[in-house]
């Protein structure tokens, strides 16, 4: 099996670290209340079928989450950290699913209730809503503007999240009932879907990139373009990335892997405010990626395919990030500047049969929070249709 997962020996070592805490802090910390204690105990007893049931009955994207869930949920809650190191719960989860998931663990078919729901967006929130609604007997049609399932997950480099993991999770969901995806189909007006469907779930993510509002912004490449078509940027030797979260880290490692000689992340806030796990930070440092905290990009200029840029230093006061006056610095020449900061969603359409879910509702989040939101949205629409 790929080194992305634990070996059988490593898996057993992680399982044996579990203290079987009565209070199950790991479960309470998980946004979808998947119970690591339960699946770990079952796996320890070699009852892998029960372990898998616990995962897949709580989380429709158990494989995907296991590979990319951040540490601040179940891992942070793990009591084992008080003795030595927390259990690597996400990777235990991914490894169990990868090693032991079989189709017969999952293919429960639920009785049809005769109602149809349209879901707009095939990202984690849309897929989770589909999973919940199929269990309630709805017929589901997902409309996806791109040609792949997974939404923003498709921008995550393969070395962190292989697309096959998302496909496997989706395969299990659609076997639960009447579910279909229409690809390359953008929905402009969700109200029109109500002519044919009993309800609509809008799980469209955040589609509009935040503007920095600086001079020369037009010369900056959005992360969506960079991560979707990395090979278009093969010959870029000096790369600057604006941002300090997972998206920025993925851009930095991609640039490094494409052979860039110098990769620098400009982070407005302090180093301890980086929105990435410690292991991801170590990975960046291992790759020789420069991280410049307390630094804001203030202007970009372009001449003969070369970019020049200016920055200023920042400080934090009462939680606000402010510029230090007179700290502007003109920086050297670079080949590419990538914007890897947040995005925002369009204004929602108000209608009681249209429910919003995932990043477009809760703001830029994590895969497991988007899933929890998709499940909630499904329950809300069900409560309005019965
Ligand atoms: C590079 C990157 C790295 C990340 N790393 C992590 C990580 O390590 N851990 C983690 O937990 N999270 C990570 N995330 C965040 C995670 O991917 C998102 O929180 C999650 O995908 C949000 O799910 P969603 O379903 O709400 O929206 P999305 O995943 O954005 O899905 C929305 C879907 O709706 C479709 N759509 C939009 N408008 C329309 C329309 N009008 N008609 C039809 N279809 C439409 C889009 O094409 C898309 O497929 C990362 C995100 C990115 C971009
Ligand atoms: S879904 Fe994510 S947060 Fe929840 S238990 Fe699994 S790895 Fe932890």
Tab-separated table of C-alpha atoms in Angstrom, residues 14 17-21 24-30 36-37 40 71-90:
chain	number	residue	atom	x	y	z
A	14	UNK	CA	-1.471	3.512	16.761
A	17	UNK	CA	-2.146	3.717	22.054
A	18	UNK	CA	-5.896	4.154	22.652
A	19	UNK	CA	-6.758	4.595	26.352
A	20	UNK	CA	-10.458	3.865	25.744
A	21	UNK	CA	-11.396	7.080	27.591
A	24	UNK	CA	-14.818	9.978	24.282
A	25	UNK	CA	-13.297	13.451	23.787
A	26	UNK	CA	-12.258	12.512	20.227
A	27	UNK	CA	-15.869	11.871	19.239
A	28	UNK	CA	-17.121	15.136	20.738
A	29	UNK	CA	-14.396	17.042	18.892
A	30	UNK	CA	-15.392	15.599	15.509
A	36	UNK	CA	-12.633	7.204	16.832
A	37	UNK	CA	-12.733	5.434	20.192
A	40	UNK	CA	-10.258	1.938	17.221
A	71	UNK	CA	-5.398	18.128	13.740
A	72	UNK	CA	-7.539	20.633	15.588
A	73	UNK	CA	-10.526	18.275	15.827
A	74	UNK	CA	-10.128	14.675	17.086
A	75	UNK	CA	-6.313	14.692	17.298
A	76	UNK	CA	-6.231	17.776	19.510
A	77	UNK	CA	-8.785	16.150	21.834
A	78	UNK	CA	-6.917	12.834	22.138
A	79	UNK	CA	-5.990	12.248	25.825
A	80	UNK	CA	-2.939	10.232	24.825
A	81	UNK	CA	-1.199	13.560	24.181
A	82	UNK	CA	-0.970	13.981	27.960
A	83	UNK	CA	1.322	10.909	28.107
A	84	UNK	CA	3.355	11.160	24.882
A	85	UNK	CA	1.782	11.808	21.458
A	86	UNK	CA	-1.845	11.796	20.337
A	87	UNK	CA	-3.066	8.967	18.140
A	88	UNK	CA	-2.917	9.872	14.456
A	89	UNK	CA	-6.674	9.332	14.277
A	90	UNK	CA	-7.237	10.658	10.730
